[in-house]
């Protein structure tokens, strides 16, 4: 150790001397540059030297971080295009008719009844018969008196057997009501022609008779047992 100390002292002296030399050279060079560019030197000298020290960023404490306001969220404005409003169609409500309960009693159905005609007003059909047909009309198989088939009789055949009023030859009972199947309106024989109605053959009519103009038979003339009338009135 005592041997090295002088050596260190010498090195230190040499280094100090070398530093003085370098410093002297630098100062001389800078003086010369300032002399040549005075404006530059003034500007350079007037500018403050930057600070090389950097202050450390302070770390916020938990209290400071909680007090720091949160960033305000950005509001995005969107433009909404209005849609077309649908057209409303007014529909009138349909009124349903209310059926009220009816308290009407069921109508009675009238039974079909045949109309009652006055006495001696009869419905039927006019027929012109020969002698045999006139006999068969009352249920006979042959003519009662041998009348030839050429004899003609006009008979008004009733629709159904009907009560009929006619005169008799009995002075004690001048009129009699009995059931008849038809009325003889006329006849035509070899000797005579009486009555009428030949032109009405086949017609269905309603005829009214007067009892005083009608007679019940007193013999076996055709048609057997049926009245004969001299006059009559066609109603329809």
JSON list of C-alpha atoms in Angstrom, two decimals, residues 58-228:
[
{"chain": "A", "resi": 58, "resn": "UNK", "atom": "CA", "xyz": [-47.87, 10.83, -8.97]},
{"chain": "A", "resi": 59, "resn": "UNK", "atom": "CA", "xyz": [-49.84, 7.69, -8.24]},
{"chain": "A", "resi": 60, "resn": "UNK", "atom": "CA", "xyz": [-53.37, 8.64, -7.24]},
{"chain": "A", "resi": 61, "resn": "UNK", "atom": "CA", "xyz": [-54.51, 7.44, -3.89]},
{"chain": "A", "resi": 62, "resn": "UNK", "atom": "CA", "xyz": [-57.74, 5.38, -3.60]},
{"chain": "A", "resi": 63, "resn": "UNK", "atom": "CA", "xyz": [-59.56, 8.48, -2.34]},
{"chain": "A", "resi": 64, "resn": "UNK", "atom": "CA", "xyz": [-58.48, 10.53, -5.39]},
{"chain": "A", "resi": 65, "resn": "UNK", "atom": "CA", "xyz": [-59.37, 7.75, -7.85]},
{"chain": "A", "resi": 66, "resn": "UNK", "atom": "CA", "xyz": [-62.87, 7.45, -6.40]},
{"chain": "A", "resi": 67, "resn": "UNK", "atom": "CA", "xyz": [-63.36, 11.21, -6.58]},
{"chain": "A", "resi": 68, "resn": "UNK", "atom": "CA", "xyz": [-62.30, 11.37, -10.20]},
{"chain": "A", "resi": 69, "resn": "UNK", "atom": "CA", "xyz": [-65.46, 11.90, -12.31]},
{"chain": "A", "resi": 70, "resn": "UNK", "atom": "CA", "xyz": [-66.18, 9.21, -14.82]},
{"chain": "A", "resi": 71, "resn": "UNK", "atom": "CA", "xyz": [-66.10, 10.23, -18.43]},
{"chain": "A", "resi": 72, "resn": "UNK", "atom": "CA", "xyz": [-69.42, 11.44, -19.76]},
{"chain": "A", "resi": 73, "resn": "UNK", "atom": "CA", "xyz": [-70.85, 8.88, -22.22]},
{"chain": "A", "resi": 74, "resn": "UNK", "atom": "CA", "xyz": [-71.14, 10.16, -25.71]},
{"chain": "A", "resi": 75, "resn": "UNK", "atom": "CA", "xyz": [-74.68, 10.67, -26.90]},
{"chain": "A", "resi": 76, "resn": "UNK", "atom": "CA", "xyz": [-75.36, 9.35, -30.36]},
{"chain": "A", "resi": 77, "resn": "UNK", "atom": "CA", "xyz": [-78.18, 11.18, -32.05]},
{"chain": "A", "resi": 78, "resn": "UNK", "atom": "CA", "xyz": [-80.10, 8.95, -34.43]},
{"chain": "A", "resi": 79, "resn": "UNK", "atom": "CA", "xyz": [-82.61, 10.25, -36.88]},
{"chain": "A", "resi": 80, "resn": "UNK", "atom": "CA", "xyz": [-85.79, 8.12, -37.03]},
{"chain": "A", "resi": 81, "resn": "UNK", "atom": "CA", "xyz": [-87.68, 8.35, -40.26]},
{"chain": "A", "resi": 82, "resn": "UNK", "atom": "CA", "xyz": [-91.41, 8.60, -39.45]},
{"chain": "A", "resi": 83, "resn": "UNK", "atom": "CA", "xyz": [-93.39, 5.78, -40.98]},
{"chain": "A", "resi": 84, "resn": "UNK", "atom": "CA", "xyz": [-96.59, 6.43, -42.84]},
{"chain": "A", "resi": 85, "resn": "UNK", "atom": "CA", "xyz": [-99.66, 6.21, -40.63]},
{"chain": "A", "resi": 86, "resn": "UNK", "atom": "CA", "xyz": [-102.06, 3.45, -41.86]},
{"chain": "A", "resi": 87, "resn": "UNK", "atom": "CA", "xyz": [-105.37, 4.71, -43.12]},
{"chain": "A", "resi": 88, "resn": "UNK", "atom": "CA", "xyz": [-108.18, 3.80, -40.80]},
{"chain": "A", "resi": 89, "resn": "UNK", "atom": "CA", "xyz": [-111.43, 2.71, -42.44]},
{"chain": "A", "resi": 90, "resn": "UNK", "atom": "CA", "xyz": [-114.50, 3.21, -40.33]},
{"chain": "A", "resi": 91, "resn": "UNK", "atom": "CA", "xyz": [-116.71, 0.13, -40.51]},
{"chain": "A", "resi": 92, "resn": "UNK", "atom": "CA", "xyz": [-120.26, 0.52, -39.34]},
{"chain": "A", "resi": 93, "resn": "UNK", "atom": "CA", "xyz": [-121.19, -2.18, -36.86]},
{"chain": "A", "resi": 94, "resn": "UNK", "atom": "CA", "xyz": [-123.72, -4.66, -38.16]},
{"chain": "A", "resi": 95, "resn": "UNK", "atom": "CA", "xyz": [-126.73, -4.76, -35.94]},
{"chain": "A", "resi": 96, "resn": "UNK", "atom": "CA", "xyz": [-128.05, -8.23, -35.40]},
{"chain": "A", "resi": 97, "resn": "UNK", "atom": "CA", "xyz": [-131.83, -8.19, -35.12]},
{"chain": "A", "resi": 98, "resn": "UNK", "atom": "CA", "xyz": [-132.98, -9.43, -31.79]},
{"chain": "A", "resi": 99, "resn": "UNK", "atom": "CA", "xyz": [-135.62, -12.07, -31.96]},
{"chain": "A", "resi": 100, "resn": "UNK", "atom": "CA", "xyz": [-138.13, -11.45, -29.30]},
{"chain": "A", "resi": 101, "resn": "UNK", "atom": "CA", "xyz": [-139.83, -14.52, -27.96]},
{"chain": "A", "resi": 102, "resn": "UNK", "atom": "CA", "xyz": [-143.31, -14.63, -29.25]},
{"chain": "A", "resi": 103, "resn": "UNK", "atom": "CA", "xyz": [-146.11, -15.70, -27.05]},
{"chain": "A", "resi": 104, "resn": "UNK", "atom": "CA", "xyz": [-148.50, -16.28, -29.90]},
{"chain": "A", "resi": 105, "resn": "UNK", "atom": "CA", "xyz": [-150.54, -19.36, -29.67]},
{"chain": "A", "resi": 106, "resn": "UNK", "atom": "CA", "xyz": [-150.22, -21.78, -32.57]},
{"chain": "A", "resi": 107, "resn": "UNK", "atom": "CA", "xyz": [-152.85, -21.20, -35.17]},
{"chain": "A", "resi": 108, "resn": "UNK", "atom": "CA", "xyz": [-155.46, -23.84, -35.42]},
{"chain": "A", "resi": 109, "resn": "UNK", "atom": "CA", "xyz": [-155.55, -25.55, -38.74]},
{"chain": "A", "resi": 110, "resn": "UNK", "atom": "CA", "xyz": [-159.04, -25.60, -40.05]},
{"chain": "A", "resi": 111, "resn": "UNK", "atom": "CA", "xyz": [-160.13, -28.89, -41.44]},
{"chain": "A", "resi": 112, "resn": "UNK", "atom": "CA", "xyz": [-161.14, -28.83, -45.04]},
{"chain": "A", "resi": 113, "resn": "UNK", "atom": "CA", "xyz": [-164.87, -29.07, -45.17]},
{"chain": "A", "resi": 114, "resn": "UNK", "atom": "CA", "xyz": [-167.10, -29.10, -48.18]},
{"chain": "A", "resi": 115, "resn": "UNK", "atom": "CA", "xyz": [-169.14, -25.97, -48.53]},
{"chain": "A", "resi": 116, "resn": "UNK", "atom": "CA", "xyz": [-172.77, -26.41, -47.75]},
{"chain": "A", "resi": 117, "resn": "UNK", "atom": "CA", "xyz": [-174.98, -25.36, -50.60]},
{"chain": "A", "resi": 118, "resn": "UNK", "atom": "CA", "xyz": [-178.61, -24.30, -50.27]},
{"chain": "A", "resi": 119, "resn": "UNK", "atom": "CA", "xyz": [-181.30, -26.84, -50.89]},
{"chain": "A", "resi": 120, "resn": "UNK", "atom": "CA", "xyz": [-181.56, -27.91, -54.53]},
{"chain": "A", "resi": 121, "resn": "UNK", "atom": "CA", "xyz": [-178.26, -26.16, -55.46]},
{"chain": "A", "resi": 122, "resn": "UNK", "atom": "CA", "xyz": [-176.03, -28.97, -56.65]},
{"chain": "A", "resi": 123, "resn": "UNK", "atom": "CA", "xyz": [-172.63, -29.47, -58.30]},
{"chain": "A", "resi": 124, "resn": "UNK", "atom": "CA", "xyz": [-172.24, -32.13, -60.97]},
{"chain": "A", "resi": 125, "resn": "UNK", "atom": "CA", "xyz": [-171.73, -33.01, -64.64]},
{"chain": "A", "resi": 126, "resn": "UNK", "atom": "CA", "xyz": [-174.21, -33.04, -67.50]},
{"chain": "A", "resi": 127, "resn": "UNK", "atom": "CA", "xyz": [-174.34, -36.34, -69.44]},
{"chain": "A", "resi": 128, "resn": "UNK", "atom": "CA", "xyz": [-176.41, -37.38, -72.45]},
{"chain": "A", "resi": 129, "resn": "UNK", "atom": "CA", "xyz": [-177.21, -41.13, -72.12]},
{"chain": "A", "resi": 130, "resn": "UNK", "atom": "CA", "xyz": [-179.01, -43.68, -74.24]},
{"chain": "A", "resi": 131, "resn": "UNK", "atom": "CA", "xyz": [-181.74, -45.86, -72.71]},
{"chain": "A", "resi": 132, "resn": "UNK", "atom": "CA", "xyz": [-179.36, -48.64, -71.58]},
{"chain": "A", "resi": 133, "resn": "UNK", "atom": "CA", "xyz": [-176.90, -46.18, -69.99]},
{"chain": "A", "resi": 134, "resn": "UNK", "atom": "CA", "xyz": [-179.73, -44.47, -68.17]},
{"chain": "A", "resi": 135, "resn": "UNK", "atom": "CA", "xyz": [-180.84, -47.87, -66.77]},
{"chain": "A", "resi": 136, "resn": "UNK", "atom": "CA", "xyz": [-177.30, -48.78, -65.71]},
{"chain": "A", "resi": 137, "resn": "UNK", "atom": "CA", "xyz": [-176.95, -45.40, -63.99]},
{"chain": "A", "resi": 138, "resn": "UNK", "atom": "CA", "xyz": [-179.34, -46.58, -61.29]},
{"chain": "A", "resi": 139, "resn": "UNK", "atom": "CA", "xyz": [-177.95, -50.12, -61.16]},
{"chain": "A", "resi": 140, "resn": "UNK", "atom": "CA", "xyz": [-180.26, -51.82, -63.68]},
{"chain": "A", "resi": 141, "resn": "UNK", "atom": "CA", "xyz": [-178.96, -54.29, -66.25]},
{"chain": "A", "resi": 142, "resn": "UNK", "atom": "CA", "xyz": [-181.66, -53.57, -68.87]},
{"chain": "A", "resi": 143, "resn": "UNK", "atom": "CA", "xyz": [-184.33, -51.00, -69.61]},
{"chain": "A", "resi": 144, "resn": "UNK", "atom": "CA", "xyz": [-187.46, -51.44, -67.41]},
{"chain": "A", "resi": 145, "resn": "UNK", "atom": "CA", "xyz": [-190.01, -51.02, -70.22]},
{"chain": "A", "resi": 146, "resn": "UNK", "atom": "CA", "xyz": [-188.05, -52.28, -73.21]},
{"chain": "A", "resi": 147, "resn": "UNK", "atom": "CA", "xyz": [-187.02, -48.81, -74.34]},
{"chain": "A", "resi": 148, "resn": "UNK", "atom": "CA", "xyz": [-184.83, -48.97, -77.44]},
{"chain": "A", "resi": 149, "resn": "UNK", "atom": "CA", "xyz": [-181.23, -47.82, -77.28]},
{"chain": "A", "resi": 150, "resn": "UNK", "atom": "CA", "xyz": [-182.06, -44.95, -79.58]},
{"chain": "A", "resi": 151, "resn": "UNK", "atom": "CA", "xyz": [-183.87, -43.08, -76.79]},
{"chain": "A", "resi": 152, "resn": "UNK", "atom": "CA", "xyz": [-181.80, -40.25, -75.32]},
{"chain": "A", "resi": 153, "resn": "UNK", "atom": "CA", "xyz": [-181.86, -38.82, -71.81]},
{"chain": "A", "resi": 154, "resn": "UNK", "atom": "CA", "xyz": [-180.13, -35.71, -70.47]},
{"chain": "A", "resi": 155, "resn": "UNK", "atom": "CA", "xyz": [-179.10, -36.44, -66.86]},
{"chain": "A", "resi": 156, "resn": "UNK", "atom": "CA", "xyz": [-177.34, -34.00, -64.49]},
{"chain": "A", "resi": 157, "resn": "UNK", "atom": "CA", "xyz": [-175.20, -36.44, -62.45]},
{"chain": "A", "resi": 158, "resn": "UNK", "atom": "CA", "xyz": [-174.43, -35.15, -58.93]},
{"chain": "A", "resi": 159, "resn": "UNK", "atom": "CA", "xyz": [-170.87, -35.28, -57.60]},
{"chain": "A", "resi": 160, "resn": "UNK", "atom": "CA", "xyz": [-172.25, -37.27, -54.67]},
{"chain": "A", "resi": 161, "resn": "UNK", "atom": "CA", "xyz": [-175.70, -38.37, -53.54]},
{"chain": "A", "resi": 162, "resn": "UNK", "atom": "CA", "xyz": [-177.55, -35.26, -52.26]},
{"chain": "A", "resi": 163, "resn": "UNK", "atom": "CA", "xyz": [-180.81, -34.48, -50.48]},
{"chain": "A", "resi": 164, "resn": "UNK", "atom": "CA", "xyz": [-183.25, -33.05, -52.99]},
{"chain": "A", "resi": 165, "resn": "UNK", "atom": "CA", "xyz": [-186.70, -31.52, -52.69]},
{"chain": "A", "resi": 166, "resn": "UNK", "atom": "CA", "xyz": [-189.33, -32.05, -55.35]},
{"chain": "A", "resi": 167, "resn": "UNK", "atom": "CA", "xyz": [-193.13, -32.24, -55.84]},
{"chain": "A", "resi": 168, "resn": "UNK", "atom": "CA", "xyz": [-195.18, -35.46, -55.65]},
{"chain": "A", "resi": 169, "resn": "UNK", "atom": "CA", "xyz": [-198.54, -36.51, -56.94]},
{"chain": "A", "resi": 170, "resn": "UNK", "atom": "CA", "xyz": [-199.75, -37.20, -53.42]},
{"chain": "A", "resi": 171, "resn": "UNK", "atom": "CA", "xyz": [-202.10, -34.40, -52.36]},
{"chain": "A", "resi": 172, "resn": "UNK", "atom": "CA", "xyz": [-201.38, -35.07, -48.67]},
{"chain": "A", "resi": 173, "resn": "UNK", "atom": "CA", "xyz": [-197.59, -34.43, -49.10]},
{"chain": "A", "resi": 174, "resn": "UNK", "atom": "CA", "xyz": [-197.13, -32.10, -52.09]},
{"chain": "A", "resi": 175, "resn": "UNK", "atom": "CA", "xyz": [-193.29, -31.87, -51.56]},
{"chain": "A", "resi": 176, "resn": "UNK", "atom": "CA", "xyz": [-190.83, -34.48, -50.47]},
{"chain": "A", "resi": 177, "resn": "UNK", "atom": "CA", "xyz": [-187.13, -34.43, -49.59]},
{"chain": "A", "resi": 178, "resn": "UNK", "atom": "CA", "xyz": [-185.19, -37.53, -50.50]},
{"chain": "A", "resi": 179, "resn": "UNK", "atom": "CA", "xyz": [-181.67, -38.54, -51.54]},
{"chain": "A", "resi": 180, "resn": "UNK", "atom": "CA", "xyz": [-181.05, -38.39, -55.30]},
{"chain": "A", "resi": 181, "resn": "UNK", "atom": "CA", "xyz": [-178.10, -39.31, -57.53]},
{"chain": "A", "resi": 182, "resn": "UNK", "atom": "CA", "xyz": [-179.08, -36.99, -60.36]},
{"chain": "A", "resi": 183, "resn": "UNK", "atom": "CA", "xyz": [-181.86, -35.08, -62.12]},
{"chain": "A", "resi": 184, "resn": "UNK", "atom": "CA", "xyz": [-183.36, -35.68, -65.57]},
{"chain": "A", "resi": 185, "resn": "UNK", "atom": "CA", "xyz": [-183.25, -32.43, -67.53]},
{"chain": "A", "resi": 186, "resn": "UNK", "atom": "CA", "xyz": [-184.78, -33.67, -70.79]},
{"chain": "A", "resi": 187, "resn": "UNK", "atom": "CA", "xyz": [-185.51, -36.67, -72.99]},
{"chain": "A", "resi": 188, "resn": "UNK", "atom": "CA", "xyz": [-186.00, -37.57, -76.61]},
{"chain": "A", "resi": 189, "resn": "UNK", "atom": "CA", "xyz": [-188.09, -40.53, -77.68]},
{"chain": "A", "resi": 190, "resn": "UNK", "atom": "CA", "xyz": [-189.76, -41.63, -80.89]},
{"chain": "A", "resi": 191, "resn": "UNK", "atom": "CA", "xyz": [-192.95, -39.78, -79.96]},
{"chain": "A", "resi": 192, "resn": "UNK", "atom": "CA", "xyz": [-191.76, -36.66, -78.09]},
{"chain": "A", "resi": 193, "resn": "UNK", "atom": "CA", "xyz": [-188.97, -34.41, -77.05]},
{"chain": "A", "resi": 194, "resn": "UNK", "atom": "CA", "xyz": [-189.14, -32.57, -73.75]},
{"chain": "A", "resi": 195, "resn": "UNK", "atom": "CA", "xyz": [-186.87, -30.55, -71.51]},
{"chain": "A", "resi": 196, "resn": "UNK", "atom": "CA", "xyz": [-183.46, -29.19, -72.48]},
{"chain": "A", "resi": 197, "resn": "UNK", "atom": "CA", "xyz": [-179.73, -29.49, -71.77]},
{"chain": "A", "resi": 198, "resn": "UNK", "atom": "CA", "xyz": [-178.58, -31.51, -74.74]},
{"chain": "A", "resi": 199, "resn": "UNK", "atom": "CA", "xyz": [-176.10, -28.78, -75.60]},
{"chain": "A", "resi": 200, "resn": "UNK", "atom": "CA", "xyz": [-174.51, -29.01, -72.12]},
{"chain": "A", "resi": 201, "resn": "UNK", "atom": "CA", "xyz": [-173.19, -32.55, -72.53]},
{"chain": "A", "resi": 202, "resn": "UNK", "atom": "CA", "xyz": [-169.87, -33.10, -70.67]},
{"chain": "A", "resi": 203, "resn": "UNK", "atom": "CA", "xyz": [-169.87, -29.79, -68.77]},
{"chain": "A", "resi": 204, "resn": "UNK", "atom": "CA", "xyz": [-169.29, -29.65, -65.02]},
{"chain": "A", "resi": 205, "resn": "UNK", "atom": "CA", "xyz": [-171.65, -27.07, -63.54]},
{"chain": "A", "resi": 206, "resn": "UNK", "atom": "CA", "xyz": [-173.35, -25.77, -60.43]},
{"chain": "A", "resi": 207, "resn": "UNK", "atom": "CA", "xyz": [-177.11, -25.69, -60.99]},
{"chain": "A", "resi": 208, "resn": "UNK", "atom": "CA", "xyz": [-179.92, -24.38, -58.84]},
{"chain": "A", "resi": 209, "resn": "UNK", "atom": "CA", "xyz": [-183.38, -25.94, -59.04]},
{"chain": "A", "resi": 210, "resn": "UNK", "atom": "CA", "xyz": [-186.71, -24.75, -57.74]},
{"chain": "A", "resi": 211, "resn": "UNK", "atom": "CA", "xyz": [-188.66, -27.47, -55.99]},
{"chain": "A", "resi": 212, "resn": "UNK", "atom": "CA", "xyz": [-191.99, -26.38, -57.47]},
{"chain": "A", "resi": 213, "resn": "UNK", "atom": "CA", "xyz": [-190.61, -27.03, -60.96]},
{"chain": "A", "resi": 214, "resn": "UNK", "atom": "CA", "xyz": [-189.31, -30.52, -60.09]},
{"chain": "A", "resi": 215, "resn": "UNK", "atom": "CA", "xyz": [-191.25, -33.81, -59.64]},
{"chain": "A", "resi": 216, "resn": "UNK", "atom": "CA", "xyz": [-190.55, -37.18, -58.15]},
{"chain": "A", "resi": 217, "resn": "UNK", "atom": "CA", "xyz": [-191.53, -39.95, -60.62]},
{"chain": "A", "resi": 218, "resn": "UNK", "atom": "CA", "xyz": [-194.77, -41.92, -60.17]},
{"chain": "A", "resi": 219, "resn": "UNK", "atom": "CA", "xyz": [-193.87, -44.55, -62.80]},
{"chain": "A", "resi": 220, "resn": "UNK", "atom": "CA", "xyz": [-190.87, -46.53, -64.09]},
{"chain": "A", "resi": 221, "resn": "UNK", "atom": "CA", "xyz": [-189.56, -43.89, -66.44]},
{"chain": "A", "resi": 222, "resn": "UNK", "atom": "CA", "xyz": [-185.76, -43.52, -66.88]},
{"chain": "A", "resi": 223, "resn": "UNK", "atom": "CA", "xyz": [-183.67, -42.99, -64.92]},
{"chain": "A", "resi": 224, "resn": "UNK", "atom": "CA", "xyz": [-185.53, -45.03, -62.33]},
{"chain": "A", "resi": 225, "resn": "UNK", "atom": "CA", "xyz": [-186.44, -43.23, -59.09]},
{"chain": "A", "resi": 226, "resn": "UNK", "atom": "CA", "xyz": [-184.71, -39.92, -59.96]},
{"chain": "A", "resi": 227, "resn": "UNK", "atom": "CA", "xyz": [-186.55, -36.55, -60.04]},
{"chain": "A", "resi": 228, "resn": "UNK", "atom": "CA", "xyz": [-187.06, -34.58, -63.23]}
]
